[in-house]
Backbone as CSV, one residue per row, in Angstrom:
resi,resn,N_x,N_y,N_z,CA_x,CA_y,CA_z,C_x,C_y,C_z
1,MET,25.380,1.524,-9.783,25.757,2.899,-9.519,24.719,3.482,-8.568
2,SER,25.199,3.929,-7.439,24.275,4.510,-6.466,24.360,6.020,-6.537
3,GLN,23.290,6.641,-6.118,23.260,8.092,-6.136,23.313,8.592,-4.704
4,ALA,23.676,9.834,-4.541,23.726,10.435,-3.215,22.323,10.513,-2.634
5,THR,22.256,10.399,-1.329,20.980,10.585,-0.647,21.132,11.733,0.340
6,TYR,20.004,12.321,0.682,19.972,13.478,1.569,18.872,13.273,2.595
7,THR,19.090,13.843,3.766,18.018,13.838,4.752,17.093,15.010,4.448
8,LEU,15.894,14.932,4.965,14.953,16.033,4.799,15.520,17.302,5.428
9,SER,16.195,17.160,6.554,16.813,18.312,7.227,17.856,18.970,6.323
10,GLN,18.660,18.159,5.632,19.647,18.721,4.700,18.950,19.473,3.567
11,LEU,17.908,18.875,3.014,17.184,19.529,1.916,16.555,20.837,2.383
12,ASN,15.953,20.828,3.555,15.345,22.049,4.088,16.385,23.139,4.336
13,GLY,17.619,22.748,4.670,18.663,23.707,5.009,19.454,24.248,3.830
14,MET,19.245,23.709,2.659,19.985,24.155,1.472,19.494,25.514,1.012
15,ASP,20.408,26.280,0.393,19.913,27.493,-0.252,19.143,27.056,-1.501
16,ALA,18.390,27.989,-2.070,17.477,27.643,-3.166,18.211,27.020,-4.347
17,SER,19.396,27.522,-4.694,20.098,26.981,-5.859,20.580,25.559,-5.599
18,GLN,21.041,25.261,-4.385,21.435,23.890,-4.053,20.223,22.964,-4.100
19,PHE,19.124,23.416,-3.536,17.884,22.641,-3.510,17.471,22.267,-4.931
20,VAL,17.509,23.253,-5.830,17.130,23.009,-7.226,18.149,22.097,-7.906
21,GLN,19.427,22.264,-7.582,20.450,21.404,-8.178,20.204,19.944,-7.785
22,VAL,19.857,19.706,-6.531,19.640,18.343,-6.046,18.305,17.775,-6.533
23,LEU,17.244,18.595,-6.523,15.897,18.102,-6.825,15.406,18.455,-8.235
24,GLY,16.208,19.142,-9.006,15.782,19.595,-10.325,15.453,18.487,-11.303
25,GLY,15.986,17.289,-11.088,15.717,16.167,-11.984,14.599,15.244,-11.517
26,ILE,13.988,15.553,-10.385,12.886,14.716,-9.902,11.773,14.694,-10.949
27,TYR,11.474,15.850,-11.495,10.563,15.954,-12.642,11.454,16.191,-13.856
28,GLU,11.465,15.250,-14.769,12.394,15.181,-15.895,12.608,16.515,-16.619
29,HIS,13.867,16.969,-16.630,14.246,18.197,-17.340,13.340,19.375,-16.982
30,SER,12.874,19.428,-15.741,11.932,20.476,-15.334,12.293,21.040,-13.966
31,PRO,13.429,21.724,-13.864,13.847,22.263,-12.567,12.886,23.317,-12.006
32,TRP,12.006,23.847,-12.842,11.032,24.844,-12.372,10.138,24.278,-11.279
33,VAL,9.931,22.966,-11.280,9.103,22.360,-10.233,9.808,22.494,-8.890
34,ALA,11.084,22.146,-8.846,11.859,22.273,-7.604,12.013,23.744,-7.204
35,GLU,12.197,24.621,-8.183,12.329,26.055,-7.881,11.098,26.574,-7.150
36,GLN,9.922,26.217,-7.642,8.701,26.696,-7.002,8.458,26.018,-5.660
37,ALA,8.797,24.745,-5.558,8.620,24.025,-4.286,9.576,24.559,-3.220
38,ALA,10.746,25.022,-3.634,11.745,25.512,-2.677,11.210,26.641,-1.812
39,THR,10.298,27.420,-2.369,9.762,28.567,-1.614,8.841,28.142,-0.485
40,GLN,8.458,26.869,-0.461,7.522,26.374,0.549,8.229,25.678,1.713
41,ARG,9.542,25.696,1.738,10.286,25.056,2.828,10.107,25.833,4.117
42,PRO,10.274,25.175,5.255,10.709,23.785,5.440,9.550,22.807,5.301
43,PHE,9.902,21.592,4.871,8.917,20.521,4.752,8.986,19.645,5.988
44,ALA,7.831,19.293,6.514,7.757,18.487,7.730,8.043,17.014,7.449
45,SER,7.872,16.595,6.197,8.073,15.188,5.849,8.397,15.070,4.363
46,ALA,8.910,13.907,3.996,9.152,13.635,2.579,7.839,13.660,1.810
47,GLU,6.774,13.224,2.451,5.460,13.237,1.815,4.998,14.664,1.540
48,ALA,5.292,15.571,2.472,4.920,16.975,2.283,5.702,17.588,1.115
49,LEU,6.968,17.229,0.998,7.772,17.693,-0.133,7.200,17.154,-1.444
50,ALA,6.880,15.869,-1.479,6.307,15.271,-2.687,4.986,15.943,-3.042
51,ALA,4.159,16.211,-2.033,2.859,16.861,-2.276,3.053,18.277,-2.803
52,ALA,4.034,19.000,-2.277,4.292,20.361,-2.744,4.730,20.354,-4.209
53,MET,5.612,19.416,-4.565,6.077,19.338,-5.951,4.922,18.939,-6.870
54,ARG,4.114,18.008,-6.415,2.954,17.580,-7.206,2.007,18.771,-7.431
55,ASN,1.782,19.544,-6.392,0.882,20.692,-6.486,1.415,21.736,-7.470
56,VAL,2.727,21.927,-7.490,3.321,22.859,-8.451,2.933,22.447,-9.872
57,VAL,3.048,21.163,-10.167,2.710,20.655,-11.499,1.209,20.755,-11.752
58,ASP,0.424,20.323,-10.774,-1.028,20.264,-10.970,-1.656,21.643,-11.154
59,THR,-1.036,22.671,-10.628,-1.582,24.028,-10.736,-0.864,24.880,-11.781
60,ALA,0.052,24.273,-12.525,0.878,25.035,-13.467,0.132,25.492,-14.711
61,GLY,-0.932,24.797,-15.071,-1.623,25.123,-16.315,-1.208,24.178,-17.420
62,ILE,-1.977,24.181,-18.486,-1.820,23.195,-19.550,-0.487,23.305,-20.294
63,GLU,-0.031,24.499,-20.598,1.209,24.619,-21.382,2.427,24.096,-20.630
64,PRO,2.657,24.505,-19.359,3.788,23.921,-18.626,3.630,22.405,-18.426
65,GLN,2.401,21.945,-18.239,2.185,20.506,-18.091,2.552,19.758,-19.373
66,LEU,2.136,20.289,-20.514,2.494,19.653,-21.783,4.009,19.684,-21.999
67,LYS,4.639,20.777,-21.630,6.091,20.864,-21.760,6.763,19.804,-20.878
68,LEU,6.249,19.603,-19.669,6.770,18.580,-18.768,6.594,17.192,-19.378
69,VAL,5.415,16.906,-19.881,5.169,15.598,-20.497,6.134,15.396,-21.669
70,ARG,6.294,16.408,-22.477,7.156,16.298,-23.663,8.640,16.243,-23.310
71,ALA,8.995,16.579,-22.073,10.391,16.494,-21.637,10.821,15.051,-21.389
72,HIS,9.852,14.142,-21.328,10.160,12.740,-21.062,10.541,12.014,-22.348
73,PRO,11.463,11.064,-22.220,11.870,10.298,-23.398,10.846,9.220,-23.731
74,GLU,10.836,8.799,-24.977,10.034,7.643,-25.369,10.617,6.414,-24.682
75,LEU,9.779,5.440,-24.394,10.263,4.174,-23.860,10.948,3.405,-24.980
76,ALA,12.207,3.016,-24.727,13.006,2.298,-25.725,13.028,3.063,-27.045
77,GLY,13.053,4.373,-26.960,13.024,5.232,-28.144,14.401,5.625,-28.630
78,LYS,14.425,6.620,-29.501,15.675,7.044,-30.134,16.718,7.503,-29.124
79,ALA,16.294,8.229,-28.087,17.251,8.716,-27.084,17.909,7.546,-26.360
80,ALA,17.152,6.498,-26.084,17.712,5.313,-25.421,18.732,4.631,-26.332
81,VAL,18.382,4.508,-27.595,19.275,3.870,-28.560,20.579,4.657,-28.664
82,ARG,20.491,5.982,-28.656,21.678,6.833,-28.791,22.402,7.043,-27.458
83,GLY,21.877,6.504,-26.344,22.502,6.683,-25.042,22.344,8.080,-24.495
84,GLU,21.247,8.758,-24.826,21.045,10.158,-24.448,20.047,10.346,-23.314
85,LEU,19.645,9.274,-22.628,18.700,9.409,-21.520,19.406,9.962,-20.287
86,THR,18.636,10.569,-19.399,19.202,10.956,-18.112,19.579,9.679,-17.365
87,ALA,20.442,9.811,-16.356,20.839,8.642,-15.562,19.617,7.972,-14.943
88,GLU,18.662,8.801,-14.469,17.451,8.254,-13.852,16.638,7.445,-14.854
89,SER,16.424,8.004,-16.047,15.640,7.303,-17.066,16.337,6.029,-17.529
90,THR,17.651,6.080,-17.653,18.398,4.882,-18.040,18.202,3.779,-17.016
91,ARG,18.347,4.120,-15.718,18.143,3.135,-14.643,16.727,2.573,-14.677
92,GLU,15.741,3.457,-14.843,14.341,3.034,-14.822,14.020,2.116,-15.998
93,GLN,14.441,2.501,-17.197,14.128,1.685,-18.370,14.897,0.360,-18.344
94,SER,16.152,0.381,-17.917,16.923,-0.862,-17.818,16.343,-1.772,-16.748
95,GLY,15.903,-1.189,-15.643,15.310,-1.974,-14.560,14.066,-2.720,-15.006
96,ALA,13.371,-2.186,-15.991,12.173,-2.837,-16.523,12.508,-3.789,-17.675
97,GLY,13.781,-3.900,-18.005,14.193,-4.824,-19.055,14.028,-4.297,-20.462
98,LEU,13.812,-2.998,-20.614,13.624,-2.465,-21.973,14.904,-2.548,-22.806
99,ASN,16.040,-2.646,-22.128,17.302,-2.799,-22.849,17.492,-4.237,-23.347
100,LEU,16.578,-5.135,-22.976,16.670,-6.548,-23.363,15.606,-6.951,-24.387
101,CYS,14.946,-5.971,-24.988,13.884,-6.263,-25.947,14.407,-7.105,-27.113
102,THR,13.567,-8.050,-27.525,13.863,-8.769,-28.764,13.667,-7.792,-29.922
103,PRO,14.188,-8.115,-31.093,13.936,-7.233,-32.245,12.441,-7.002,-32.489
104,GLU,11.621,-8.036,-32.267,10.173,-7.903,-32.469,9.558,-6.959,-31.429
105,GLU,9.971,-7.106,-30.163,9.450,-6.227,-29.108,9.888,-4.784,-29.350
106,PHE,11.142,-4.630,-29.755,11.650,-3.289,-30.036,10.868,-2.664,-31.190
107,ALA,10.606,-3.435,-32.235,9.832,-2.922,-33.378,8.416,-2.554,-32.936
108,ARG,7.804,-3.361,-32.077,6.457,-3.067,-31.570,6.470,-1.767,-30.769
109,LEU,7.467,-1.591,-29.910,7.570,-0.351,-29.127,7.770,0.858,-30.036
110,GLN,8.578,0.711,-31.062,8.796,1.815,-32.003,7.497,2.184,-32.714
111,ALA,6.742,1.170,-33.122,5.464,1.423,-33.797,4.473,2.081,-32.841
112,LEU,4.415,1.610,-31.595,3.522,2.213,-30.601,3.932,3.647,-30.302
113,ASN,5.244,3.893,-30.167,5.724,5.260,-29.934,5.264,6.185,-31.052
114,ALA,5.420,5.755,-32.291,5.030,6.585,-33.439,3.521,6.832,-33.447
115,GLN,2.742,5.786,-33.231,1.280,5.910,-33.228,0.822,6.834,-32.102
116,TYR,1.379,6.645,-30.926,0.999,7.429,-29.757,1.350,8.907,-29.952
117,ASN,2.592,9.164,-30.383,3.037,10.545,-30.597,2.190,11.248,-31.654
118,GLU,1.859,10.533,-32.712,1.044,11.131,-33.771,-0.358,11.455,-33.255
119,LYS,-0.913,10.566,-32.449,-2.277,10.743,-31.956,-2.364,11.829,-30.889
120,PHE,-1.397,11.864,-29.969,-1.511,12.747,-28.803,-0.575,13.958,-28.827
121,GLY,0.509,13.897,-29.575,1.445,15.020,-29.612,2.403,15.051,-28.442
122,PHE,2.518,13.952,-27.733,3.491,13.822,-26.640,3.819,12.348,-26.466
123,PRO,4.942,12.048,-25.790,5.351,10.655,-25.658,4.519,9.891,-24.620
124,PHE,4.437,8.593,-24.793,3.811,7.694,-23.823,4.674,7.674,-22.573
125,ILE,4.031,7.825,-21.424,4.767,7.830,-20.164,4.153,6.788,-19.237
126,LEU,5.042,5.974,-18.688,4.647,4.969,-17.725,5.752,4.870,-16.686
127,ALA,5.388,4.907,-15.422,6.354,4.657,-14.348,6.651,3.167,-14.407
128,VAL,7.766,2.803,-15.003,8.014,1.410,-15.362,8.456,0.542,-14.194
129,ARG,8.759,1.135,-13.069,9.185,0.334,-11.923,8.063,-0.642,-11.560
130,GLY,8.421,-1.914,-11.460,7.432,-2.943,-11.155,6.853,-3.612,-12.395
131,TYR,7.190,-3.104,-13.564,6.736,-3.697,-14.821,7.896,-4.438,-15.478
132,ASP,7.574,-5.457,-16.257,8.551,-6.012,-17.174,8.189,-5.509,-18.572
133,ARG,9.011,-5.819,-19.544,8.768,-5.262,-20.884,7.460,-5.753,-21.478
134,HIS,7.026,-6.959,-21.126,5.752,-7.479,-21.643,4.579,-6.670,-21.083
135,GLY,4.628,-6.369,-19.778,3.583,-5.561,-19.148,3.560,-4.145,-19.687
136,ILE,4.737,-3.614,-19.992,4.828,-2.263,-20.561,4.165,-2.230,-21.939
137,ILE,4.490,-3.210,-22.766,3.915,-3.251,-24.112,2.400,-3.416,-24.033
138,GLU,1.923,-4.242,-23.115,0.480,-4.431,-22.947,-0.195,-3.128,-22.506
139,ASN,0.390,-2.441,-21.523,-0.165,-1.176,-21.039,-0.176,-0.147,-22.163
140,PHE,0.913,-0.064,-22.903,1.064,0.863,-24.014,-0.029,0.599,-25.050
141,SER,-0.225,-0.675,-25.400,-1.216,-1.051,-26.411,-2.625,-0.644,-26.003
142,GLN,-2.911,-0.711,-24.712,-4.233,-0.318,-24.219,-4.391,1.202,-24.200
143,ARG,-3.390,1.898,-23.709,-3.528,3.346,-23.530,-3.546,4.113,-24.843
144,VAL,-2.952,3.589,-25.882,-2.952,4.290,-27.160,-4.369,4.429,-27.709
145,GLU,-5.302,3.648,-27.185,-6.703,3.707,-27.612,-7.498,4.804,-26.902
146,ASN,-6.939,5.422,-25.860,-7.647,6.451,-25.086,-7.802,7.753,-25.871
147,ASP,-8.606,8.682,-25.323,-8.694,10.025,-25.899,-7.579,10.888,-25.292
148,ARG,-7.344,12.051,-25.884,-6.205,12.888,-25.498,-6.300,13.373,-24.052
149,ASP,-7.460,13.824,-23.608,-7.586,14.309,-22.232,-7.292,13.207,-21.227
150,THR,-7.810,12.017,-21.484,-7.550,10.874,-20.604,-6.062,10.580,-20.557
151,GLU,-5.408,10.626,-21.712,-3.979,10.324,-21.768,-3.130,11.408,-21.118
152,LEU,-3.521,12.662,-21.255,-2.761,13.713,-20.590,-2.849,13.531,-19.074
153,ARG,-4.044,13.260,-18.579,-4.198,13.011,-17.128,-3.402,11.778,-16.700
154,ALA,-3.468,10.708,-17.497,-2.723,9.485,-17.178,-1.218,9.753,-17.198
155,SER,-0.756,10.529,-18.165,0.669,10.847,-18.267,1.137,11.641,-17.052
156,LEU,0.357,12.632,-16.652,0.734,13.429,-15.473,0.732,12.562,-14.217
157,GLU,-0.221,11.670,-14.103,-0.251,10.766,-12.947,0.981,9.862,-12.943
158,GLN,1.370,9.368,-14.107,2.571,8.532,-14.205,3.826,9.349,-13.880
159,ILE,3.866,10.591,-14.310,4.999,11.466,-13.987,5.087,11.666,-12.473
160,HIS,3.960,11.841,-11.812,3.974,11.970,-10.348,4.489,10.680,-9.698
161,ARG,4.126,9.526,-10.249,4.636,8.256,-9.707,6.144,8.173,-9.881
162,ILE,6.632,8.540,-11.061,8.075,8.542,-11.318,8.768,9.463,-10.320
163,ALA,8.216,10.666,-10.154,8.802,11.630,-9.212,8.812,11.058,-7.796
164,GLY,7.743,10.377,-7.412,7.684,9.763,-6.087,8.776,8.728,-5.894
165,PHE,8.997,7.893,-6.899,10.077,6.905,-6.819,11.434,7.597,-6.715
166,ARG,11.627,8.626,-7.529,12.911,9.334,-7.518,13.151,10.027,-6.181
167,LEU,12.108,10.633,-5.636,12.249,11.269,-4.309,12.560,10.233,-3.235
168,ALA,11.862,9.112,-3.269,12.107,8.049,-2.275,13.549,7.548,-2.357
169,ASP,14.094,7.478,-3.557,15.486,7.047,-3.732,16.466,8.113,-3.239
170,LEU,16.063,9.356,-3.272,16.953,10.472,-2.939,16.981,10.810,-1.447
171,ILE,15.860,10.621,-0.770,15.744,11.048,0.629,16.007,9.860,1.549
172,SER,16.967,10.044,2.438,17.280,8.998,3.412,16.619,9.330,4.736
173,ALA,16.382,8.309,5.524,15.709,8.504,6.812,16.638,9.147,7.828
174,HIS,17.929,8.954,7.701,18.867,9.507,8.697,19.833,10.454,8.038
């Protein structure tokens, strides 16, 4: 299933509501990022658009950042099992093979999700593109040992990577 792509010129020319409709899912369930970035148009490049969206998040303050982190689904979590992920998250998690977990791998991910959520108060986030399920489980096992500030920074960095991948998939060169 392919998604629509847009040129930078098309994105720059949209009214604010269209812009938010198209880019509102770049940051998971957080259209406020696109809303604030829309005021900075026109963008000279896709990189400038990505930087503007990143800056919106980075300067938002701790509460909006935590809300953004918490808007993300657990990896191979309850939402995935129930088929409730966004189309983007479904593609990303399936692309990493999380839909192919053995019962043991799935149980390990469930245990890590519970441990991580209890320790940090938000879900584990990893830009899974380029990882297989074994690499994801290894990364997860390591990061659950971090302190909360380190993990919040790591989560936001991973969210920016996810957003970068989503923007790259959305913006066409022509």
